[in-house]
Amino acid sequence: MARGAGTDLAVEDVELPEPGPGEVRVKVRAAGVCHSDLSMINGTVTPEFPLILGHEAAGVVSATGPGVTRVANGDHVVVNWSPACRQCWFCQAGEPWLCVTAEGVACRPRGTLADGTQANVTLGVGALAEEIVVGEQAVITLPPRLPVAEAALIGCAVLTGVGAVRNTAGVRPGESVAVLGLGGVGLSTVAGARLAGADPIIAVDLSPEKEELARAAGATEFLLSDKALPKAIRSLTGGRGADHAFECVGRAATIRAAWQSTRRGGNCIVVGMGARDDAVSFSALEIFHFARTLTSSVYGSADPDRDVPLIAAAALDGSLDLGALVTHRISLADVPAAFDRMRRGEGARSLVLF
Ligand code: APR
Ligand code: ZN
């Protein structure tokens, strides 16, 4: 629980509502610690407090409200933080990741603290908790054979990273890919590039310890991030620059570096979520001259109902190694230490096990 930006986190008791019509209660088995959770408390974005952190989870359905048809008690599920209503303009236009109803749901408080205060929940989920109550559209059934703990990562990092490659960029076999920032999201993007048959896959970070993790996820090259990065990437891509460069940090400087690492006519995809006042600049001439596309990828431009089963199948057949994205298995009390590692750029995903 975060009481405000920059304040100490605490583990607190929250009274959850019974699942109402169309809602389900999920016993969380595991929840990942994502940089977007850190962004809730470090001033990058300005949510309402008190706030239960966490939005990347998998678990077991423990109760269903009236009218629920998608799942039943005992089902293994992953949580989708952008549940599509299928009715709003964006859903009808085939862009469920921009669903406006989901955005509204995400802003509703859920659960009551001992003093009667309503608790807010990150991205409509609040997954760093033993149990959550969400709408049935926000859960997607997992194959029972898939280890449920690691499947938590599918709910944010993997849908985002694999989706950015497949859905947003449409990477084809043999195309060159650069990925800047190798946390859970960037490593998932590397894994997605491997699934797509990209070559080379150039992984970039500030921290040399990320090389091993990146190569395990499928990177064919590793570069340390510095001023000479665009040049280093050009020399690995026939002098041109990458066909696709993915920014998985969420900072103006890395967006600029990714842009400059993209070939003429290539694709620069911003996956990271940055701050309102962190401005990037592009000259009018360079926009014209390089003929690059600059786009962002929100939730991997995914339709989770369609994409989760595909990702789960890849995890089951061994072409996607979810375990390779997890470096720390921790308890709820260790979440502040996980954020400290994240601030230092250490490790990949920390997974809270319940
Ligand atoms: N160049 C390259 N890598 C960098 C740089 C830089 N200038 N600055 C930071 N990094 C690296 C860090 O060393 C770290 O490995 O970016 C990585 C970020 O990883 P995490 O903090 O674990 O973040 P993650 O959860 O993967 O999220 C990445 O996606 O969803 C968004 O809000 C999220 O913006 C965040 C981004
Ligand atoms: Zn996330």
mmCIF file of C-alpha atoms and ligand atoms in Angstrom:
data_model
loop_
_atom_site.group_PDB
_atom_site.id
_atom_site.type_symbol
_atom_site.label_atom_id
_atom_site.label_comp_id
_atom_site.label_asym_id
_atom_site.label_seq_id
_atom_site.Cartn_x
_atom_site.Cartn_y
_atom_site.Cartn_z
ATOM 1 C CA MET A 1 0.000 0.000 0.000
ATOM 2 C CA ALA A 2 1.288 3.424 -0.950
ATOM 3 C CA ARG A 3 -0.095 6.341 1.093
ATOM 4 C CA GLY A 4 1.431 8.939 -1.204
ATOM 5 C CA ALA A 5 4.281 9.605 -3.616
ATOM 6 C CA GLY A 6 7.666 9.147 -1.979
ATOM 7 C CA THR A 7 6.282 7.704 1.276
ATOM 8 C CA ASP A 8 7.230 4.315 2.720
ATOM 9 C CA LEU A 9 5.181 1.358 1.533
ATOM 10 C CA ALA A 10 3.337 -0.739 4.098
ATOM 11 C CA VAL A 11 1.568 -4.080 4.143
ATOM 12 C CA GLU A 12 -1.969 -3.341 5.354
ATOM 13 C CA ASP A 13 -5.265 -5.179 5.803
ATOM 14 C CA VAL A 14 -7.960 -4.238 3.312
ATOM 15 C CA GLU A 15 -11.540 -5.467 3.412
ATOM 16 C CA LEU A 16 -12.424 -6.625 -0.092
ATOM 17 C CA PRO A 17 -16.015 -6.414 -1.347
ATOM 18 C CA GLU A 18 -17.787 -9.671 -2.236
ATOM 19 C CA PRO A 19 -17.726 -10.117 -6.008
ATOM 20 C CA GLY A 20 -20.780 -8.320 -7.395
ATOM 21 C CA PRO A 21 -22.608 -9.121 -10.637
ATOM 22 C CA GLY A 22 -20.079 -9.956 -13.344
ATOM 23 C CA GLU A 23 -17.154 -9.886 -10.901
ATOM 24 C CA VAL A 24 -14.744 -12.533 -9.681
ATOM 25 C CA ARG A 25 -12.428 -12.950 -6.726
ATOM 26 C CA VAL A 26 -8.970 -14.296 -7.474
ATOM 27 C CA LYS A 27 -6.560 -15.792 -4.974
ATOM 28 C CA VAL A 28 -3.289 -14.340 -6.246
ATOM 29 C CA ARG A 29 -0.521 -16.937 -6.535
ATOM 30 C CA ALA A 30 2.105 -14.566 -7.885
ATOM 31 C CA ALA A 31 2.428 -10.914 -8.842
ATOM 32 C CA GLY A 32 5.277 -9.246 -10.748
ATOM 33 C CA VAL A 33 6.844 -5.932 -9.750
ATOM 34 C CA CYS A 34 6.751 -3.698 -12.852
ATOM 35 C CA HIS A 35 8.373 -0.316 -13.435
ATOM 36 C CA SER A 36 4.897 1.156 -13.923
ATOM 37 C CA ASP A 37 4.252 0.380 -10.222
ATOM 38 C CA LEU A 38 7.376 2.362 -9.324
ATOM 39 C CA SER A 39 6.139 5.145 -11.635
ATOM 40 C CA MET A 40 2.995 5.382 -9.442
ATOM 41 C CA ILE A 41 5.061 6.396 -6.390
ATOM 42 C CA ASN A 42 8.097 8.230 -7.794
ATOM 43 C CA GLY A 43 6.256 11.158 -9.365
ATOM 44 C CA THR A 44 6.311 9.916 -12.980
ATOM 45 C CA VAL A 45 2.501 9.773 -12.938
ATOM 46 C CA THR A 46 0.031 11.149 -10.367
ATOM 47 C CA PRO A 47 -2.498 8.517 -9.226
ATOM 48 C CA GLU A 48 -5.006 8.803 -6.359
ATOM 49 C CA PHE A 49 -3.840 7.564 -2.952
ATOM 50 C CA PRO A 50 -4.059 5.434 -0.849
ATOM 51 C CA LEU A 51 -3.092 3.042 -3.615
ATOM 52 C CA ILE A 52 -2.618 -0.721 -3.701
ATOM 53 C CA LEU A 53 0.262 -1.328 -6.111
ATOM 54 C CA GLY A 54 0.600 -4.137 -8.649
ATOM 55 C CA HIS A 55 -1.095 -5.003 -11.924
ATOM 56 C CA GLU A 56 0.700 -8.133 -13.194
ATOM 57 C CA ALA A 57 -0.737 -11.270 -11.600
ATOM 58 C CA ALA A 58 -1.930 -14.818 -11.975
ATOM 59 C CA GLY A 59 -3.897 -16.935 -9.562
ATOM 60 C CA VAL A 60 -6.915 -19.119 -8.960
ATOM 61 C CA VAL A 61 -10.553 -18.025 -9.096
ATOM 62 C CA SER A 62 -11.931 -18.346 -5.551
ATOM 63 C CA ALA A 63 -15.444 -16.869 -5.914
ATOM 64 C CA THR A 64 -17.703 -15.649 -8.689
ATOM 65 C CA GLY A 65 -20.507 -13.082 -8.549
ATOM 66 C CA PRO A 66 -23.954 -13.451 -10.129
ATOM 67 C CA GLY A 67 -23.999 -13.884 -13.903
ATOM 68 C CA VAL A 68 -20.334 -14.763 -14.339
ATOM 69 C CA THR A 69 -19.857 -17.107 -17.310
ATOM 70 C CA ARG A 70 -16.217 -16.718 -18.365
ATOM 71 C CA VAL A 71 -14.634 -18.582 -15.451
ATOM 72 C CA ALA A 72 -15.468 -20.882 -12.558
ATOM 73 C CA ASN A 73 -13.984 -21.528 -9.108
ATOM 74 C CA GLY A 74 -10.609 -23.218 -9.328
ATOM 75 C CA ASP A 75 -9.741 -21.920 -12.809
ATOM 76 C CA HIS A 76 -6.183 -20.685 -13.257
ATOM 77 C CA VAL A 77 -6.249 -17.163 -14.626
ATOM 78 C CA VAL A 78 -3.996 -14.292 -15.588
ATOM 79 C CA VAL A 79 -5.181 -10.741 -14.958
ATOM 80 C CA ASN A 80 -5.679 -8.323 -17.867
ATOM 81 C CA TRP A 81 -5.315 -4.690 -16.721
ATOM 82 C CA SER A 82 -7.108 -3.350 -19.793
ATOM 83 C CA PRO A 83 -10.294 -5.445 -20.036
ATOM 84 C CA ALA A 84 -12.097 -4.599 -23.259
ATOM 85 C CA CYS A 85 -15.786 -3.637 -23.070
ATOM 86 C CA ARG A 86 -16.178 -4.528 -26.803
ATOM 87 C CA GLN A 87 -18.654 -1.652 -27.116
ATOM 88 C CA CYS A 88 -16.818 1.669 -26.987
ATOM 89 C CA TRP A 89 -15.543 3.426 -30.112
ATOM 90 C CA PHE A 90 -12.000 2.054 -29.673
ATOM 91 C CA CYS A 91 -13.112 -1.536 -29.107
ATOM 92 C CA GLN A 92 -15.388 -1.324 -32.153
ATOM 93 C CA ALA A 93 -12.467 0.054 -34.154
ATOM 94 C CA GLY A 94 -10.418 -3.030 -33.294
ATOM 95 C CA GLU A 95 -8.197 -1.255 -30.734
ATOM 96 C CA PRO A 96 -9.268 -2.867 -27.440
ATOM 97 C CA TRP A 97 -6.010 -1.814 -25.743
ATOM 98 C CA LEU A 98 -7.347 1.739 -25.857
ATOM 99 C CA CYS A 99 -10.775 0.804 -24.369
ATOM 100 C CA VAL A 100 -12.212 3.856 -22.577
ATOM 101 C CA THR A 101 -14.434 1.749 -20.317
ATOM 102 C CA ALA A 102 -11.356 -0.090 -19.016
ATOM 103 C CA GLU A 103 -9.789 3.266 -18.225
ATOM 104 C CA GLY A 104 -12.864 4.228 -16.211
ATOM 105 C CA VAL A 105 -12.844 0.931 -14.292
ATOM 106 C CA ALA A 106 -9.154 1.446 -13.475
ATOM 107 C CA CYS A 107 -10.017 4.673 -11.643
ATOM 108 C CA ARG A 108 -12.640 3.094 -9.330
ATOM 109 C CA PRO A 109 -11.541 2.437 -5.736
ATOM 110 C CA ARG A 110 -11.956 -1.114 -4.470
ATOM 111 C CA GLY A 111 -11.691 -2.308 -0.889
ATOM 112 C CA THR A 112 -11.868 -0.574 2.469
ATOM 113 C CA LEU A 113 -9.132 0.181 4.978
ATOM 114 C CA ALA A 114 -9.558 -0.257 8.746
ATOM 115 C CA ASP A 115 -10.397 3.462 9.155
ATOM 116 C CA GLY A 116 -13.100 3.249 6.484
ATOM 117 C CA THR A 117 -11.041 4.904 3.734
ATOM 118 C CA GLN A 118 -11.543 3.489 0.240
ATOM 119 C CA ALA A 119 -8.407 2.020 -1.334
ATOM 120 C CA ASN A 120 -7.495 2.721 -4.954
ATOM 121 C CA VAL A 121 -6.058 -0.079 -7.054
ATOM 122 C CA THR A 122 -3.302 0.291 -9.650
ATOM 123 C CA LEU A 123 -4.657 -0.021 -13.216
ATOM 124 C CA GLY A 124 -7.916 -1.393 -11.829
ATOM 125 C CA VAL A 125 -6.124 -4.411 -10.349
ATOM 126 C CA GLY A 126 -4.021 -3.788 -7.222
ATOM 127 C CA ALA A 127 -2.289 -7.131 -7.700
ATOM 128 C CA LEU A 128 0.255 -6.945 -4.867
ATOM 129 C CA ALA A 129 -2.316 -8.517 -2.574
ATOM 130 C CA GLU A 130 -3.359 -11.970 -1.426
ATOM 131 C CA GLU A 131 -6.721 -11.579 -3.136
ATOM 132 C CA ILE A 132 -8.282 -9.234 -5.658
ATOM 133 C CA VAL A 133 -11.803 -8.639 -6.964
ATOM 134 C CA VAL A 134 -12.069 -7.675 -10.639
ATOM 135 C CA GLY A 135 -14.609 -7.791 -13.458
ATOM 136 C CA GLU A 136 -14.758 -11.128 -15.257
ATOM 137 C CA GLN A 137 -13.467 -9.477 -18.458
ATOM 138 C CA ALA A 138 -10.228 -8.807 -16.547
ATOM 139 C CA VAL A 139 -9.357 -12.487 -16.148
ATOM 140 C CA ILE A 140 -8.238 -14.878 -18.856
ATOM 141 C CA THR A 141 -8.125 -18.627 -18.324
ATOM 142 C CA LEU A 142 -4.717 -20.286 -18.432
ATOM 143 C CA PRO A 143 -3.999 -23.880 -19.375
ATOM 144 C CA PRO A 144 -3.789 -25.826 -16.080
ATOM 145 C CA ARG A 145 -0.445 -27.340 -17.168
ATOM 146 C CA LEU A 146 1.237 -23.919 -17.280
ATOM 147 C CA PRO A 147 3.025 -23.066 -13.988
ATOM 148 C CA VAL A 148 0.735 -20.359 -12.620
ATOM 149 C CA ALA A 149 3.423 -18.311 -10.816
ATOM 150 C CA GLU A 150 5.499 -17.475 -13.885
ATOM 151 C CA ALA A 151 2.312 -16.976 -15.909
ATOM 152 C CA ALA A 152 1.778 -13.759 -13.925
ATOM 153 C CA LEU A 153 4.307 -12.095 -16.244
ATOM 154 C CA ILE A 154 2.029 -12.686 -19.206
ATOM 155 C CA GLY A 155 -0.375 -10.106 -17.728
ATOM 156 C CA CYS A 156 1.918 -7.127 -18.310
ATOM 157 C CA ALA A 157 5.555 -7.572 -19.365
ATOM 158 C CA VAL A 158 5.027 -10.379 -21.867
ATOM 159 C CA LEU A 159 1.803 -9.127 -23.460
ATOM 160 C CA THR A 160 3.493 -5.721 -23.750
ATOM 161 C CA GLY A 161 6.860 -6.873 -25.100
ATOM 162 C CA VAL A 162 5.696 -9.679 -27.388
ATOM 163 C CA GLY A 163 2.750 -7.549 -28.515
ATOM 164 C CA ALA A 164 4.985 -4.567 -29.341
ATOM 165 C CA VAL A 165 6.959 -6.836 -31.683
ATOM 166 C CA ARG A 166 4.084 -8.770 -33.211
ATOM 167 C CA ASN A 167 1.156 -6.392 -33.158
ATOM 168 C CA THR A 168 2.556 -2.851 -33.095
ATOM 169 C CA ALA A 169 5.654 -3.282 -35.252
ATOM 170 C CA GLY A 170 4.738 -6.433 -37.187
ATOM 171 C CA VAL A 171 8.360 -7.642 -37.172
ATOM 172 C CA ARG A 172 9.044 -10.175 -39.941
ATOM 173 C CA PRO A 173 11.652 -12.977 -40.020
ATOM 174 C CA GLY A 174 15.143 -11.698 -40.783
ATOM 175 C CA GLU A 175 14.437 -8.072 -39.844
ATOM 176 C CA SER A 176 16.842 -6.336 -37.486
ATOM 177 C CA VAL A 177 15.634 -5.342 -34.029
ATOM 178 C CA ALA A 178 17.203 -3.190 -31.310
ATOM 179 C CA VAL A 179 15.778 -3.166 -27.776
ATOM 180 C CA LEU A 180 16.796 -0.386 -25.357
ATOM 181 C CA GLY A 181 16.227 -1.166 -21.674
ATOM 182 C CA LEU A 182 16.306 -4.742 -20.418
ATOM 183 C CA GLY A 183 13.912 -4.976 -17.497
ATOM 184 C CA GLY A 184 10.958 -7.370 -17.589
ATOM 185 C CA VAL A 185 9.404 -5.414 -20.469
ATOM 186 C CA GLY A 186 12.581 -5.116 -22.579
ATOM 187 C CA LEU A 187 13.549 -8.760 -22.065
ATOM 188 C CA SER A 188 10.025 -9.770 -23.114
ATOM 189 C CA THR A 189 10.489 -7.645 -26.221
ATOM 190 C CA VAL A 190 13.744 -9.507 -26.934
ATOM 191 C CA ALA A 191 11.888 -12.804 -26.449
ATOM 192 C CA GLY A 192 9.152 -11.578 -28.799
ATOM 193 C CA ALA A 193 11.773 -10.661 -31.409
ATOM 194 C CA ARG A 194 13.179 -14.190 -31.191
ATOM 195 C CA LEU A 195 9.672 -15.653 -31.619
ATOM 196 C CA ALA A 196 9.233 -13.427 -34.689
ATOM 197 C CA GLY A 197 12.496 -14.687 -36.206
ATOM 198 C CA ALA A 198 14.252 -11.302 -36.101
ATOM 199 C CA ASP A 199 18.003 -11.219 -36.797
ATOM 200 C CA PRO A 200 20.079 -9.585 -35.467
ATOM 201 C CA ILE A 201 18.448 -8.902 -32.090
ATOM 202 C CA ILE A 202 20.542 -6.177 -30.471
ATOM 203 C CA ALA A 203 19.931 -5.747 -26.734
ATOM 204 C CA VAL A 204 21.008 -2.505 -25.049
ATOM 205 C CA ASP A 205 21.245 -1.480 -21.396
ATOM 206 C CA LEU A 206 23.323 0.690 -19.068
ATOM 207 C CA SER A 207 24.152 -2.294 -16.918
ATOM 208 C CA PRO A 208 26.603 -4.974 -18.161
ATOM 209 C CA GLU A 209 24.961 -7.602 -15.953
ATOM 210 C CA LYS A 210 21.976 -7.557 -18.334
ATOM 211 C CA GLU A 211 23.963 -9.239 -21.090
ATOM 212 C CA GLU A 212 23.487 -12.761 -19.788
ATOM 213 C CA LEU A 213 19.747 -12.232 -19.241
ATOM 214 C CA ALA A 214 19.373 -10.718 -22.702
ATOM 215 C CA ARG A 215 21.196 -13.563 -24.432
ATOM 216 C CA ALA A 216 19.065 -16.083 -22.522
ATOM 217 C CA ALA A 217 15.955 -14.298 -23.826
ATOM 218 C CA GLY A 218 17.207 -14.444 -27.419
ATOM 219 C CA ALA A 219 19.508 -11.461 -28.031
ATOM 220 C CA THR A 220 22.221 -12.107 -30.608
ATOM 221 C CA GLU A 221 24.196 -8.961 -29.662
ATOM 222 C CA PHE A 222 24.557 -6.870 -26.513
ATOM 223 C CA LEU A 223 25.635 -3.215 -26.367
ATOM 224 C CA LEU A 224 26.152 -0.872 -23.442
ATOM 225 C CA SER A 225 24.143 2.302 -23.827
ATOM 226 C CA ASP A 226 26.265 5.374 -24.495
ATOM 227 C CA LYS A 227 26.476 8.316 -26.893
ATOM 228 C CA ALA A 228 27.923 6.116 -29.649
ATOM 229 C CA LEU A 229 24.939 3.730 -29.602
ATOM 230 C CA PRO A 230 23.353 4.724 -32.955
ATOM 231 C CA LYS A 231 26.710 4.255 -34.659
ATOM 232 C CA ALA A 232 27.292 0.882 -32.970
ATOM 233 C CA ILE A 233 23.820 -0.267 -34.078
ATOM 234 C CA ARG A 234 24.435 0.916 -37.648
ATOM 235 C CA SER A 235 27.633 -1.111 -37.773
ATOM 236 C CA LEU A 236 25.650 -4.251 -36.835
ATOM 237 C CA THR A 237 22.963 -3.568 -39.464
ATOM 238 C CA GLY A 238 24.784 -3.053 -42.746
ATOM 239 C CA GLY A 239 25.463 0.614 -41.980
ATOM 240 C CA ARG A 240 21.727 1.449 -42.048
ATOM 241 C CA GLY A 241 20.347 1.221 -38.510
ATOM 242 C CA ALA A 242 17.742 -1.174 -37.132
ATOM 243 C CA ASP A 243 14.550 -1.969 -39.019
ATOM 244 C CA HIS A 244 12.778 -1.691 -35.645
ATOM 245 C CA ALA A 245 14.068 -0.017 -32.453
ATOM 246 C CA PHE A 246 12.044 -0.541 -29.254
ATOM 247 C CA GLU A 247 12.416 1.895 -26.366
ATOM 248 C CA CYS A 248 11.636 0.009 -23.133
ATOM 249 C CA VAL A 249 12.809 2.560 -20.550
ATOM 250 C CA GLY A 250 10.361 5.477 -20.664
ATOM 251 C CA ARG A 251 12.745 8.463 -20.964
ATOM 252 C CA ALA A 252 13.205 11.182 -23.567
ATOM 253 C CA ALA A 253 16.924 10.436 -23.897
ATOM 254 C CA THR A 254 16.375 6.764 -24.737
ATOM 255 C CA ILE A 255 13.516 7.580 -27.113
ATOM 256 C CA ARG A 256 15.947 9.891 -28.900
ATOM 257 C CA ALA A 257 18.646 7.178 -28.939
ATOM 258 C CA ALA A 258 16.190 4.583 -30.276
ATOM 259 C CA TRP A 259 15.057 7.011 -32.985
ATOM 260 C CA GLN A 260 18.642 7.662 -34.061
ATOM 261 C CA SER A 261 19.343 3.910 -34.092
ATOM 262 C CA THR A 262 16.501 3.274 -36.561
ATOM 263 C CA ARG A 263 17.280 3.017 -40.293
ATOM 264 C CA ARG A 264 15.823 5.369 -42.896
ATOM 265 C CA GLY A 265 12.249 4.222 -43.409
ATOM 266 C CA GLY A 266 12.379 2.138 -40.212
ATOM 267 C CA ASN A 267 10.198 1.937 -37.185
ATOM 268 C CA CYS A 268 10.856 3.408 -33.716
ATOM 269 C CA ILE A 269 8.450 2.067 -31.097
ATOM 270 C CA VAL A 270 8.100 3.637 -27.648
ATOM 271 C CA VAL A 271 7.092 0.960 -25.144
ATOM 272 C CA GLY A 272 8.204 2.701 -21.936
ATOM 273 C CA MET A 273 5.871 5.019 -20.026
ATOM 274 C CA GLY A 274 7.634 8.277 -19.241
ATOM 275 C CA ALA A 275 6.879 11.537 -17.461
ATOM 276 C CA ARG A 276 4.665 14.380 -18.707
ATOM 277 C CA ASP A 277 7.454 16.973 -18.703
ATOM 278 C CA ASP A 278 10.242 14.825 -20.218
ATOM 279 C CA ALA A 279 10.205 16.250 -23.755
ATOM 280 C CA VAL A 280 11.852 14.699 -26.833
ATOM 281 C CA SER A 281 12.816 16.874 -29.781
ATOM 282 C CA PHE A 282 13.004 16.080 -33.491
ATOM 283 C CA SER A 283 14.026 18.529 -36.171
ATOM 284 C CA ALA A 284 11.587 19.116 -39.002
ATOM 285 C CA LEU A 285 14.238 18.171 -41.534
ATOM 286 C CA GLU A 286 15.214 14.900 -39.857
ATOM 287 C CA ILE A 287 11.584 13.789 -39.647
ATOM 288 C CA PHE A 288 11.311 14.291 -43.397
ATOM 289 C CA HIS A 289 14.744 13.016 -44.335
ATOM 290 C CA PHE A 290 14.756 9.767 -42.360
ATOM 291 C CA ALA A 291 11.175 8.800 -43.273
ATOM 292 C CA ARG A 292 10.970 6.876 -39.997
ATOM 293 C CA THR A 293 7.782 5.947 -38.215
ATOM 294 C CA LEU A 294 7.569 6.919 -34.544
ATOM 295 C CA THR A 295 4.828 5.135 -32.668
ATOM 296 C CA SER A 296 3.993 4.025 -29.158
ATOM 297 C CA SER A 297 2.841 0.612 -28.092
ATOM 298 C CA VAL A 298 0.250 0.631 -25.309
ATOM 299 C CA TYR A 299 -0.139 -2.857 -23.761
ATOM 300 C CA GLY A 300 1.518 -4.329 -26.861
ATOM 301 C CA SER A 301 -1.446 -3.242 -29.028
ATOM 302 C CA ALA A 302 -2.819 -6.527 -27.725
ATOM 303 C CA ASP A 303 -6.229 -8.048 -27.558
ATOM 304 C CA PRO A 304 -5.412 -10.111 -24.464
ATOM 305 C CA ASP A 305 -8.351 -12.486 -25.086
ATOM 306 C CA ARG A 306 -6.711 -13.405 -28.394
ATOM 307 C CA ASP A 307 -3.041 -13.059 -27.432
ATOM 308 C CA VAL A 308 -2.846 -14.700 -23.982
ATOM 309 C CA PRO A 309 -3.699 -18.173 -25.363
ATOM 310 C CA LEU A 310 -1.019 -17.737 -28.070
ATOM 311 C CA ILE A 311 1.587 -16.715 -25.488
ATOM 312 C CA ALA A 312 0.556 -19.515 -23.121
ATOM 313 C CA ALA A 313 0.964 -22.007 -25.987
ATOM 314 C CA ALA A 314 4.464 -20.659 -26.713
ATOM 315 C CA ALA A 315 5.338 -20.997 -23.016
ATOM 316 C CA LEU A 316 4.064 -24.589 -23.022
ATOM 317 C CA ASP A 317 5.928 -25.631 -26.182
ATOM 318 C CA GLY A 318 9.168 -24.112 -24.874
ATOM 319 C CA SER A 319 9.588 -21.402 -27.518
ATOM 320 C CA LEU A 320 9.028 -18.740 -24.816
ATOM 321 C CA ASP A 321 10.829 -19.155 -21.478
ATOM 322 C CA LEU A 322 8.881 -17.197 -18.851
ATOM 323 C CA GLY A 323 11.253 -18.349 -16.102
ATOM 324 C CA ALA A 324 14.176 -16.621 -17.836
ATOM 325 C CA LEU A 325 12.499 -13.270 -17.113
ATOM 326 C CA VAL A 326 12.370 -13.815 -13.331
ATOM 327 C CA THR A 327 15.495 -13.166 -11.268
ATOM 328 C CA HIS A 328 14.003 -12.771 -7.771
ATOM 329 C CA ARG A 329 11.212 -14.689 -6.043
ATOM 330 C CA ILE A 330 10.170 -12.657 -3.023
ATOM 331 C CA SER A 331 7.501 -12.066 -0.396
ATOM 332 C CA LEU A 332 5.220 -9.029 -0.109
ATOM 333 C CA ALA A 333 7.451 -7.470 2.558
ATOM 334 C CA ASP A 334 10.357 -7.415 0.090
ATOM 335 C CA VAL A 335 8.635 -5.206 -2.520
ATOM 336 C CA PRO A 336 10.502 -2.037 -1.380
ATOM 337 C CA ALA A 337 13.804 -3.881 -1.946
ATOM 338 C CA ALA A 338 12.576 -4.912 -5.407
ATOM 339 C CA PHE A 339 11.935 -1.240 -6.225
ATOM 340 C CA ASP A 340 15.455 -0.403 -4.982
ATOM 341 C CA ARG A 341 16.918 -3.005 -7.375
ATOM 342 C CA MET A 342 14.825 -1.521 -10.161
ATOM 343 C CA ARG A 343 16.144 1.990 -9.405
ATOM 344 C CA ARG A 344 19.686 0.594 -9.636
ATOM 345 C CA GLY A 345 18.924 -1.285 -12.881
ATOM 346 C CA GLU A 346 19.614 -4.688 -11.300
ATOM 347 C CA GLY A 347 18.000 -8.012 -12.170
ATOM 348 C CA ALA A 348 14.904 -8.595 -14.271
ATOM 349 C CA ARG A 349 11.451 -9.296 -12.852
ATOM 350 C CA SER A 350 10.916 -9.741 -9.124
ATOM 351 C CA LEU A 351 7.975 -12.052 -8.592
ATOM 352 C CA VAL A 352 6.021 -11.884 -5.329
ATOM 353 C CA LEU A 353 4.828 -15.362 -4.366
ATOM 354 C CA PHE A 354 1.843 -15.868 -2.053
HETATM 355 N N1 APR B 1 19.836 3.141 -21.791
HETATM 356 C C1 APR B 1 19.569 1.815 -21.781
HETATM 357 N N2 APR B 1 18.935 1.196 -20.770
HETATM 358 C C2 APR B 1 18.556 1.951 -19.725
HETATM 359 C C3 APR B 1 18.790 3.343 -19.653
HETATM 360 C C4 APR B 1 19.469 3.935 -20.760
HETATM 361 N N3 APR B 1 19.751 5.237 -20.783
HETATM 362 N N4 APR B 1 18.281 3.793 -18.493
HETATM 363 C C5 APR B 1 17.742 2.746 -17.855
HETATM 364 N N5 APR B 1 17.912 1.621 -18.583
HETATM 365 C C6 APR B 1 17.521 0.253 -18.267
HETATM 366 C C7 APR B 1 17.687 -0.137 -16.809
HETATM 367 O O1 APR B 1 19.044 -0.482 -16.517
HETATM 368 C C8 APR B 1 16.770 -1.357 -16.730
HETATM 369 O O2 APR B 1 17.439 -2.544 -17.072
HETATM 370 O O3 APR B 1 16.137 0.082 -18.507
HETATM 371 C C9 APR B 1 15.684 -1.068 -17.780
HETATM 372 C C10 APR B 1 14.313 -0.773 -17.213
HETATM 373 O O4 APR B 1 13.863 -1.932 -16.592
HETATM 374 P P1 APR B 1 12.826 -1.933 -15.376
HETATM 375 O O5 APR B 1 13.094 -0.786 -14.476
HETATM 376 O O6 APR B 1 12.797 -3.296 -14.815
HETATM 377 O O7 APR B 1 11.436 -1.580 -16.110
HETATM 378 P P2 APR B 1 10.292 -2.507 -16.784
HETATM 379 O O8 APR B 1 9.370 -3.017 -15.743
HETATM 380 O O9 APR B 1 10.921 -3.440 -17.756
HETATM 381 O O10 APR B 1 9.485 -1.373 -17.579
HETATM 382 C C11 APR B 1 10.107 -0.629 -18.623
HETATM 383 O O11 APR B 1 8.023 -0.100 -19.683
HETATM 384 O O12 APR B 1 5.837 -0.458 -18.981
HETATM 385 C C12 APR B 1 6.887 0.457 -19.059
HETATM 386 O O13 APR B 1 6.501 1.860 -17.147
HETATM 387 C C13 APR B 1 7.339 0.883 -17.704
HETATM 388 O O14 APR B 1 8.596 2.685 -18.563
HETATM 389 C C14 APR B 1 8.706 1.394 -18.019
HETATM 390 C C15 APR B 1 9.190 0.453 -19.103
HETATM 391 ZN ZN ZN B 2 3.373 -3.282 -16.045
#
